[in-house]
C-alpha cells in the first residue's frame, strides 16, 4: 500500500523532472553569446574588476522577479561620473538585461529594478565611466523556479 | 491605459539627493514563450524609459525581455530647482505612457 508520505515524495520528484525536461528543450544564450553582447557595448576596451557593486540574492525562489541593485563608487561630478550601467545574464534567452544611462545630475550612480532569470547562472554588471574606463562585478545566482522558458501558457 | 506610479518626496532641500521610484503596469511579454498550440507569443515589452527634470534628461534606461513584468526602476537625482519631473515609457505596439510629478526645492 502507498503511504501518504511515499505518494508526496513520488509526486514531488515527478514535478521536478517535468520542470527540468521543459527547461532543457528551450533556447538559451551561452556565455559566449554574453561575451559577444558585452563586446558590442564595450568595444575593445579593457574591463576591470571593482568599483561596481551588484546586489542580487544568491538564492532565488522565483526567477520571474529577482530584485537587483547596481551601484558604482563615483563622485558623480561633471568631469568624473558614471555614464552607463549595463547588466547581462549568461543563460537567459537574450543576454542583455538592462542598460541605464546617467549624467552628473544623478548625484549617485545607483539603479534598482527587478529582472527575470531563466536558470542558475552568473549575472554581470558593467559600468562605463566618463573617462572611458569600464568596471565590472559578477554574482553567481542559484534559481529554483526559472522564468522566460515556460512551454505553455 | 496602463497605470504608472511614481514616488518621490514633494519637498526637499537644495542640493539633496532624491530617490525616485517608478512602477508601470505592463506584462513585458518576452517573445520566447509559446501557447499550447506551439505558436510563439509575439514580444510586447517596454523598450525605453526616460526621466526629465524641467525638460532636461536626467536618467534613461533601455529595457530588454529580461526585465520583470510591471517594471520597477529606482534611481536618484540632485534637487536643483523646483519644477516638474516627467517620466515616459515607450515600447512595442505603440505603447507610450507619460507621468509627471512636481517637486518643491527649498
PDB file of C-alpha atoms in Angstrom:
ATOM      1  CA  UNK A   1       0.000   0.000   0.000  1.00  0.00           C
ATOM      2  CA  UNK A   2       1.242   3.517  -0.796  1.00  0.00           C
ATOM      3  CA  UNK A   3       1.504   5.726   2.254  1.00  0.00           C
ATOM      4  CA  UNK A   4       0.710   9.425   2.033  1.00  0.00           C
ATOM      5  CA  UNK A   5       4.397  10.225   2.525  1.00  0.00           C
ATOM      6  CA  UNK A   6       5.518   7.943  -0.335  1.00  0.00           C
ATOM      7  CA  UNK A   7       2.928   9.464  -2.602  1.00  0.00           C
ATOM      8  CA  UNK A   8       4.049  13.006  -1.856  1.00  0.00           C
ATOM      9  CA  UNK A   9       7.719  12.139  -2.408  1.00  0.00           C
ATOM     10  CA  UNK A  10       6.904  10.480  -5.749  1.00  0.00           C
ATOM     11  CA  UNK A  11       4.719  13.380  -6.861  1.00  0.00           C
ATOM     12  CA  UNK A  12       7.422  15.862  -5.917  1.00  0.00           C
ATOM     13  CA  UNK A  13      10.158  14.114  -7.896  1.00  0.00           C
ATOM     14  CA  UNK A  14       7.840  13.797 -10.908  1.00  0.00           C
ATOM     15  CA  UNK A  15       7.077  17.511 -10.864  1.00  0.00           C
ATOM     16  CA  UNK A  16      10.804  18.267 -10.608  1.00  0.00           C
ATOM     17  CA  UNK A  17      11.544  16.015 -13.572  1.00  0.00           C
ATOM     18  CA  UNK A  18       8.921  17.707 -15.727  1.00  0.00           C
ATOM     19  CA  UNK A  19      10.332  21.138 -14.910  1.00  0.00           C
ATOM     20  CA  UNK A  20      13.873  20.011 -15.820  1.00  0.00           C
ATOM     21  CA  UNK A  21      12.753  18.462 -19.108  1.00  0.00           C
ATOM     22  CA  UNK A  22      10.863  21.554 -20.226  1.00  0.00           C
ATOM     23  CA  UNK A  23      13.788  23.847 -19.375  1.00  0.00           C
ATOM     24  CA  UNK A  24      16.313  21.685 -21.221  1.00  0.00           C
ATOM     25  CA  UNK A  25      14.454  21.824 -24.537  1.00  0.00           C
ATOM     26  CA  UNK A  26      14.288  25.603 -24.835  1.00  0.00           C
ATOM     27  CA  UNK A  27      16.683  28.024 -26.458  1.00  0.00           C
ATOM     28  CA  UNK A  28      19.098  29.946 -24.258  1.00  0.00           C
ATOM     29  CA  UNK A  29      22.100  32.170 -24.549  1.00  0.00           C
ATOM     30  CA  UNK A  30      25.545  30.844 -23.796  1.00  0.00           C
ATOM     31  CA  UNK A  31      28.463  32.528 -22.005  1.00  0.00           C
ATOM     32  CA  UNK A  32      29.920  33.086 -25.499  1.00  0.00           C
ATOM     33  CA  UNK A  33      26.767  34.928 -26.596  1.00  0.00           C
ATOM     34  CA  UNK A  34      27.048  37.067 -23.468  1.00  0.00           C
ATOM     35  CA  UNK A  35      30.677  37.910 -24.278  1.00  0.00           C
ATOM     36  CA  UNK A  36      29.561  38.962 -27.748  1.00  0.00           C
ATOM     37  CA  UNK A  37      26.794  41.155 -26.298  1.00  0.00           C
ATOM     38  CA  UNK A  38      29.291  42.716 -23.875  1.00  0.00           C
ATOM     39  CA  UNK A  39      31.790  43.419 -26.687  1.00  0.00           C
ATOM     40  CA  UNK A  40      29.017  45.157 -28.653  1.00  0.00           C
ATOM     41  CA  UNK A  41      28.586  47.602 -25.783  1.00  0.00           C
ATOM     42  CA  UNK A  42      32.164  47.917 -24.555  1.00  0.00           C
ATOM     43  CA  UNK A  43      34.106  47.579 -27.803  1.00  0.00           C
ATOM     44  CA  UNK A  44      37.765  46.651 -27.374  1.00  0.00           C
ATOM     45  CA  UNK A  45      38.183  48.477 -24.068  1.00  0.00           C
ATOM     46  CA  UNK A  46      39.615  46.630 -21.089  1.00  0.00           C
ATOM     47  CA  UNK A  47      37.113  45.760 -18.349  1.00  0.00           C
ATOM     48  CA  UNK A  48      38.465  45.921 -14.813  1.00  0.00           C
ATOM     49  CA  UNK A  49      37.011  44.328 -11.707  1.00  0.00           C
ATOM     50  CA  UNK A  50      35.989  46.652  -8.868  1.00  0.00           C
ATOM     51  CA  UNK A  51      34.165  49.912  -8.072  1.00  0.00           C
ATOM     52  CA  UNK A  52      30.862  48.325  -9.160  1.00  0.00           C
ATOM     53  CA  UNK A  53      28.619  46.651  -6.600  1.00  0.00           C
ATOM     54  CA  UNK A  54      25.980  44.241  -7.911  1.00  0.00           C
ATOM     55  CA  UNK A  55      23.444  43.229  -5.256  1.00  0.00           C
ATOM     56  CA  UNK A  56      21.234  40.267  -6.063  1.00  0.00           C
ATOM     57  CA  UNK A  57      20.057  37.447  -3.769  1.00  0.00           C
ATOM     58  CA  UNK A  58      22.392  34.411  -4.132  1.00  0.00           C
ATOM     59  CA  UNK A  59      19.435  32.011  -3.871  1.00  0.00           C
ATOM     60  CA  UNK A  60      16.275  32.885  -5.812  1.00  0.00           C
ATOM     61  CA  UNK A  61      12.954  31.054  -5.366  1.00  0.00           C
ATOM     62  CA  UNK A  62      11.205  32.655  -8.306  1.00  0.00           C
ATOM     63  CA  UNK A  63      13.173  33.713 -11.361  1.00  0.00           C
ATOM     64  CA  UNK A  64      10.279  35.836 -12.626  1.00  0.00           C
ATOM     65  CA  UNK A  65      11.068  38.790 -10.392  1.00  0.00           C
ATOM     66  CA  UNK A  66      14.551  38.976  -8.916  1.00  0.00           C
ATOM     67  CA  UNK A  67      15.436  42.221  -7.098  1.00  0.00           C
ATOM     68  CA  UNK A  68      18.631  43.734  -8.459  1.00  0.00           C
ATOM     69  CA  UNK A  69      20.623  46.775  -7.346  1.00  0.00           C
ATOM     70  CA  UNK A  70      23.719  48.083  -9.088  1.00  0.00           C
ATOM     71  CA  UNK A  71      25.745  50.893  -7.550  1.00  0.00           C
ATOM     72  CA  UNK A  72      29.095  52.358  -8.565  1.00  0.00           C
ATOM     73  CA  UNK A  73      31.592  54.310  -6.450  1.00  0.00           C
ATOM     74  CA  UNK A  74      31.806  57.677  -8.150  1.00  0.00           C
ATOM     75  CA  UNK A  75      31.769  61.350  -7.124  1.00  0.00           C
ATOM     76  CA  UNK A  76      29.264  61.984  -9.974  1.00  0.00           C
ATOM     77  CA  UNK A  77      30.714  65.344 -10.981  1.00  0.00           C
ATOM     78  CA  UNK A  78      30.777  66.854 -14.464  1.00  0.00           C
ATOM     79  CA  UNK A  79      34.370  65.617 -15.016  1.00  0.00           C
ATOM     80  CA  UNK A  80      34.104  62.242 -13.272  1.00  0.00           C
ATOM     81  CA  UNK A  81      30.797  60.407 -13.435  1.00  0.00           C
ATOM     82  CA  UNK A  82      29.270  57.111 -14.468  1.00  0.00           C
ATOM     83  CA  UNK A  83      27.826  57.286 -17.965  1.00  0.00           C
ATOM     84  CA  UNK A  84      26.099  53.929 -18.074  1.00  0.00           C
ATOM     85  CA  UNK A  85      25.451  50.681 -16.241  1.00  0.00           C
ATOM     86  CA  UNK A  86      24.790  47.546 -18.283  1.00  0.00           C
ATOM     87  CA  UNK A  87      23.535  44.230 -16.866  1.00  0.00           C
ATOM     88  CA  UNK A  88      23.974  40.865 -18.600  1.00  0.00           C
ATOM     89  CA  UNK A  89      22.773  37.324 -17.790  1.00  0.00           C
ATOM     90  CA  UNK A  90      24.682  34.495 -19.471  1.00  0.00           C
ATOM     91  CA  UNK A  91      21.938  31.851 -19.626  1.00  0.00           C
ATOM     92  CA  UNK A  92      18.842  33.908 -20.394  1.00  0.00           C
ATOM     93  CA  UNK A  93      17.451  33.531 -23.944  1.00  0.00           C
ATOM     94  CA  UNK A  94      18.833  37.014 -24.577  1.00  0.00           C
ATOM     95  CA  UNK A  95      21.944  38.027 -22.592  1.00  0.00           C
ATOM     96  CA  UNK A  96      21.049  41.736 -22.393  1.00  0.00           C
ATOM     97  CA  UNK A  97      19.053  42.664 -19.309  1.00  0.00           C
ATOM     98  CA  UNK A  98      19.217  46.406 -18.711  1.00  0.00           C
ATOM     99  CA  UNK A  99      21.110  49.485 -19.863  1.00  0.00           C
ATOM    100  CA  UNK A 100      20.834  52.542 -17.609  1.00  0.00           C
ATOM    101  CA  UNK A 101      22.298  55.893 -18.666  1.00  0.00           C
ATOM    102  CA  UNK A 102      23.293  58.581 -16.172  1.00  0.00           C
ATOM    103  CA  UNK A 103      24.748  62.061 -16.178  1.00  0.00           C
ATOM    104  CA  UNK A 104      26.294  64.208 -13.464  1.00  0.00           C
ATOM    105  CA  UNK A 105      22.841  65.256 -12.207  1.00  0.00           C
ATOM    106  CA  UNK A 106      22.128  61.787 -10.834  1.00  0.00           C
ATOM    107  CA  UNK A 107      24.061  62.514  -7.619  1.00  0.00           C
ATOM    108  CA  UNK A 108      24.634  58.812  -7.084  1.00  0.00           C
ATOM    109  CA  UNK A 109      25.282  56.055  -9.622  1.00  0.00           C
ATOM    110  CA  UNK A 110      22.682  53.576  -8.487  1.00  0.00           C
ATOM    111  CA  UNK A 111      19.795  51.793 -10.189  1.00  0.00           C
ATOM    112  CA  UNK A 112      17.243  49.362  -8.743  1.00  0.00           C
ATOM    113  CA  UNK A 113      14.973  47.070 -10.763  1.00  0.00           C
ATOM    114  CA  UNK A 114      13.511  43.555 -10.890  1.00  0.00           C
ATOM    115  CA  UNK A 115      14.728  41.086 -13.504  1.00  0.00           C
ATOM    116  CA  UNK A 116      13.932  37.625 -14.881  1.00  0.00           C
ATOM    117  CA  UNK A 117      16.427  34.781 -14.668  1.00  0.00           C
ATOM    118  CA  UNK A 118      15.966  31.639 -16.774  1.00  0.00           C
ATOM    119  CA  UNK A 119      18.450  29.454 -14.906  1.00  0.00           C
ATOM    120  CA  UNK A 120      21.120  29.341 -12.212  1.00  0.00           C
ATOM    121  CA  UNK A 121      23.863  31.471 -13.699  1.00  0.00           C
ATOM    122  CA  UNK A 122      26.341  34.306 -13.386  1.00  0.00           C
ATOM    123  CA  UNK A 123      24.954  37.838 -13.631  1.00  0.00           C
ATOM    124  CA  UNK A 124      27.362  40.568 -14.755  1.00  0.00           C
ATOM    125  CA  UNK A 125      27.143  44.329 -14.286  1.00  0.00           C
ATOM    126  CA  UNK A 126      29.426  46.658 -16.249  1.00  0.00           C
ATOM    127  CA  UNK A 127      29.816  50.387 -15.599  1.00  0.00           C
ATOM    128  CA  UNK A 128      31.080  52.853 -18.196  1.00  0.00           C
ATOM    129  CA  UNK A 129      32.774  55.912 -16.673  1.00  0.00           C
ATOM    130  CA  UNK A 130      33.144  59.356 -18.198  1.00  0.00           C
ATOM    131  CA  UNK A 131      36.928  58.826 -18.530  1.00  0.00           C
ATOM    132  CA  UNK A 132      36.241  55.878 -20.852  1.00  0.00           C
ATOM    133  CA  UNK A 133      37.143  53.098 -18.413  1.00  0.00           C
ATOM    134  CA  UNK A 134      34.946  50.073 -17.755  1.00  0.00           C
ATOM    135  CA  UNK A 135      34.456  48.334 -14.411  1.00  0.00           C
ATOM    136  CA  UNK A 136      32.617  45.134 -13.584  1.00  0.00           C
ATOM    137  CA  UNK A 137      31.159  42.938 -10.860  1.00  0.00           C
ATOM    138  CA  UNK A 138      29.666  39.450 -11.148  1.00  0.00           C
ATOM    139  CA  UNK A 139      27.418  37.385  -8.875  1.00  0.00           C
ATOM    140  CA  UNK A 140      26.564  33.682  -9.086  1.00  0.00           C
ATOM    141  CA  UNK A 141      22.848  33.098  -8.583  1.00  0.00           C
ATOM    142  CA  UNK A 142      21.004  29.833  -7.922  1.00  0.00           C
ATOM    143  CA  UNK A 143      17.455  29.863  -9.330  1.00  0.00           C
ATOM    144  CA  UNK A 144      14.912  27.206  -8.299  1.00  0.00           C
ATOM    145  CA  UNK A 145      11.943  28.317 -10.454  1.00  0.00           C
ATOM    146  CA  UNK A 146      13.066  29.662 -13.793  1.00  0.00           C
ATOM    147  CA  UNK A 147      11.477  32.427 -15.844  1.00  0.00           C
ATOM    148  CA  UNK A 148      11.116  33.023 -19.591  1.00  0.00           C
ATOM    149  CA  UNK A 149      11.140  29.388 -20.655  1.00  0.00           C
ATOM    150  CA  UNK A 150       7.690  28.067 -19.795  1.00  0.00           C
ATOM    151  CA  UNK A 151       6.487  25.984 -22.738  1.00  0.00           C
ATOM    152  CA  UNK A 152       2.774  26.511 -22.166  1.00  0.00           C
ATOM    153  CA  UNK A 153       0.638  29.381 -21.076  1.00  0.00           C
TER     154      UNK A 153
ATOM    155  CA  UNK B   1      -4.325  52.764 -20.377  1.00  0.00           C
ATOM    156  CA  UNK B   2      -1.579  51.388 -18.314  1.00  0.00           C
ATOM    157  CA  UNK B   3      -1.167  52.714 -14.842  1.00  0.00           C
ATOM    158  CA  UNK B   4       2.072  54.299 -13.717  1.00  0.00           C
ATOM    159  CA  UNK B   5       3.089  55.102 -10.162  1.00  0.00           C
ATOM    160  CA  UNK B   6       5.891  57.491  -9.259  1.00  0.00           C
ATOM    161  CA  UNK B   7       7.165  58.033  -5.741  1.00  0.00           C
ATOM    162  CA  UNK B   8       9.399  60.899  -4.685  1.00  0.00           C
ATOM    163  CA  UNK B   9       9.414  63.431  -1.826  1.00  0.00           C
ATOM    164  CA  UNK B  10       7.346  66.524  -2.649  1.00  0.00           C
ATOM    165  CA  UNK B  11       9.565  68.958  -0.708  1.00  0.00           C
ATOM    166  CA  UNK B  12      13.357  68.708  -0.482  1.00  0.00           C
ATOM    167  CA  UNK B  13      16.359  70.872   0.381  1.00  0.00           C
ATOM    168  CA  UNK B  14      18.515  72.323  -2.400  1.00  0.00           C
ATOM    169  CA  UNK B  15      21.395  70.011  -3.326  1.00  0.00           C
ATOM    170  CA  UNK B  16      19.830  67.000  -1.636  1.00  0.00           C
ATOM    171  CA  UNK B  17      19.995  63.644  -3.423  1.00  0.00           C
ATOM    172  CA  UNK B  18      16.444  62.471  -4.050  1.00  0.00           C
ATOM    173  CA  UNK B  19      15.469  58.873  -4.704  1.00  0.00           C
ATOM    174  CA  UNK B  20      12.789  58.411  -7.381  1.00  0.00           C
ATOM    175  CA  UNK B  21      10.911  55.107  -7.614  1.00  0.00           C
ATOM    176  CA  UNK B  22       8.788  54.347 -10.665  1.00  0.00           C
ATOM    177  CA  UNK B  23       6.445  51.475 -11.415  1.00  0.00           C
ATOM    178  CA  UNK B  24       4.384  50.926 -14.555  1.00  0.00           C
ATOM    179  CA  UNK B  25       1.761  48.331 -15.391  1.00  0.00           C
ATOM    180  CA  UNK B  26       2.955  46.137 -18.282  1.00  0.00           C
ATOM    181  CA  UNK B  27       3.060  42.374 -18.951  1.00  0.00           C
ATOM    182  CA  UNK B  28       6.569  42.528 -20.529  1.00  0.00           C
ATOM    183  CA  UNK B  29       5.793  39.547 -22.788  1.00  0.00           C
ATOM    184  CA  UNK B  30       9.228  38.135 -23.649  1.00  0.00           C
ATOM    185  CA  UNK B  31       8.596  36.728 -27.128  1.00  0.00           C
ATOM    186  CA  UNK B  32      10.167  33.429 -26.027  1.00  0.00           C
ATOM    187  CA  UNK B  33       7.010  31.821 -24.666  1.00  0.00           C
ATOM    188  CA  UNK B  34       4.668  29.572 -26.651  1.00  0.00           C
ATOM    189  CA  UNK B  35       0.959  28.787 -26.483  1.00  0.00           C
ATOM    190  CA  UNK B  36      -0.323  25.228 -26.084  1.00  0.00           C
ATOM    191  CA  UNK B  37      -0.528  25.033 -29.892  1.00  0.00           C
ATOM    192  CA  UNK B  38       3.200  25.776 -30.136  1.00  0.00           C
ATOM    193  CA  UNK B  39       2.862  29.267 -31.558  1.00  0.00           C
ATOM    194  CA  UNK B  40       5.304  31.846 -30.291  1.00  0.00           C
ATOM    195  CA  UNK B  41       3.596  34.648 -28.376  1.00  0.00           C
ATOM    196  CA  UNK B  42       4.905  37.831 -30.022  1.00  0.00           C
ATOM    197  CA  UNK B  43       7.169  40.071 -27.997  1.00  0.00           C
ATOM    198  CA  UNK B  44       5.480  43.010 -26.322  1.00  0.00           C
ATOM    199  CA  UNK B  45       7.793  44.901 -23.967  1.00  0.00           C
ATOM    200  CA  UNK B  46       8.661  48.410 -22.882  1.00  0.00           C
ATOM    201  CA  UNK B  47      11.851  49.379 -24.728  1.00  0.00           C
ATOM    202  CA  UNK B  48      12.845  52.713 -23.226  1.00  0.00           C
ATOM    203  CA  UNK B  49      12.280  54.815 -20.160  1.00  0.00           C
ATOM    204  CA  UNK B  50      13.243  58.484 -19.980  1.00  0.00           C
ATOM    205  CA  UNK B  51      13.119  60.815 -16.988  1.00  0.00           C
ATOM    206  CA  UNK B  52      13.428  64.582 -17.492  1.00  0.00           C
ATOM    207  CA  UNK B  53      13.765  67.283 -14.804  1.00  0.00           C
ATOM    208  CA  UNK B  54      12.315  70.579 -16.074  1.00  0.00           C
ATOM    209  CA  UNK B  55      12.800  69.351 -19.629  1.00  0.00           C
ATOM    210  CA  UNK B  56      16.424  68.195 -19.166  1.00  0.00           C
ATOM    211  CA  UNK B  57      17.081  64.472 -19.309  1.00  0.00           C
ATOM    212  CA  UNK B  58      18.490  63.089 -16.039  1.00  0.00           C
ATOM    213  CA  UNK B  59      18.060  59.333 -16.472  1.00  0.00           C
ATOM    214  CA  UNK B  60      17.390  56.951 -19.339  1.00  0.00           C
ATOM    215  CA  UNK B  61      17.073  53.161 -19.434  1.00  0.00           C
ATOM    216  CA  UNK B  62      16.910  50.592 -22.212  1.00  0.00           C
ATOM    217  CA  UNK B  63      14.781  47.607 -21.215  1.00  0.00           C
ATOM    218  CA  UNK B  64      15.037  44.046 -22.538  1.00  0.00           C
ATOM    219  CA  UNK B  65      12.743  40.990 -22.155  1.00  0.00           C
ATOM    220  CA  UNK B  66      14.691  40.045 -19.006  1.00  0.00           C
ATOM    221  CA  UNK B  67      13.030  42.857 -17.059  1.00  0.00           C
ATOM    222  CA  UNK B  68      10.225  41.501 -14.864  1.00  0.00           C
ATOM    223  CA  UNK B  69       6.556  42.295 -15.525  1.00  0.00           C
ATOM    224  CA  UNK B  70       5.386  45.678 -14.243  1.00  0.00           C
ATOM    225  CA  UNK B  71       8.868  47.199 -14.481  1.00  0.00           C
ATOM    226  CA  UNK B  72      10.244  48.883 -11.381  1.00  0.00           C
ATOM    227  CA  UNK B  73      13.017  51.415 -11.813  1.00  0.00           C
ATOM    228  CA  UNK B  74      14.530  53.382  -8.965  1.00  0.00           C
ATOM    229  CA  UNK B  75      17.317  55.950  -9.346  1.00  0.00           C
ATOM    230  CA  UNK B  76      18.489  59.227  -7.831  1.00  0.00           C
ATOM    231  CA  UNK B  77      18.847  62.865  -8.805  1.00  0.00           C
ATOM    232  CA  UNK B  78      20.171  66.037  -7.213  1.00  0.00           C
ATOM    233  CA  UNK B  79      17.405  68.517  -6.339  1.00  0.00           C
ATOM    234  CA  UNK B  80      18.464  71.679  -8.181  1.00  0.00           C
ATOM    235  CA  UNK B  81      15.278  73.726  -8.586  1.00  0.00           C
ATOM    236  CA  UNK B  82      11.521  73.493  -8.087  1.00  0.00           C
ATOM    237  CA  UNK B  83       9.625  72.213 -11.081  1.00  0.00           C
ATOM    238  CA  UNK B  84       8.224  69.217 -12.871  1.00  0.00           C
ATOM    239  CA  UNK B  85       9.776  65.817 -13.384  1.00  0.00           C
ATOM    240  CA  UNK B  86       8.335  63.872 -16.309  1.00  0.00           C
ATOM    241  CA  UNK B  87       8.555  60.132 -16.866  1.00  0.00           C
ATOM    242  CA  UNK B  88       7.981  58.478 -20.243  1.00  0.00           C
ATOM    243  CA  UNK B  89       7.800  54.784 -21.017  1.00  0.00           C
ATOM    244  CA  UNK B  90       7.676  53.687 -24.667  1.00  0.00           C
ATOM    245  CA  UNK B  91       7.540  50.200 -26.120  1.00  0.00           C
ATOM    246  CA  UNK B  92       6.282  47.702 -28.664  1.00  0.00           C
ATOM    247  CA  UNK B  93       2.864  48.084 -30.346  1.00  0.00           C
ATOM    248  CA  UNK B  94       2.905  51.839 -29.912  1.00  0.00           C
ATOM    249  CA  UNK B  95       2.953  51.656 -26.105  1.00  0.00           C
ATOM    250  CA  UNK B  96       3.516  55.061 -24.546  1.00  0.00           C
ATOM    251  CA  UNK B  97       2.769  56.316 -21.046  1.00  0.00           C
ATOM    252  CA  UNK B  98       3.725  59.663 -19.563  1.00  0.00           C
ATOM    253  CA  UNK B  99       3.536  60.577 -15.902  1.00  0.00           C
ATOM    254  CA  UNK B 100       4.702  63.703 -14.141  1.00  0.00           C
ATOM    255  CA  UNK B 101       5.383  64.838 -10.597  1.00  0.00           C
ATOM    256  CA  UNK B 102       6.081  68.239  -9.087  1.00  0.00           C
ATOM    257  CA  UNK B 103       8.955  68.853  -6.726  1.00  0.00           C
ATOM    258  CA  UNK B 104       9.477  71.860  -4.454  1.00  0.00           C
ATOM    259  CA  UNK B 105      13.073  72.767  -3.599  1.00  0.00           C
ATOM    260  CA  UNK B 106      13.612  74.976  -0.571  1.00  0.00           C
TER     261      UNK B 106
END
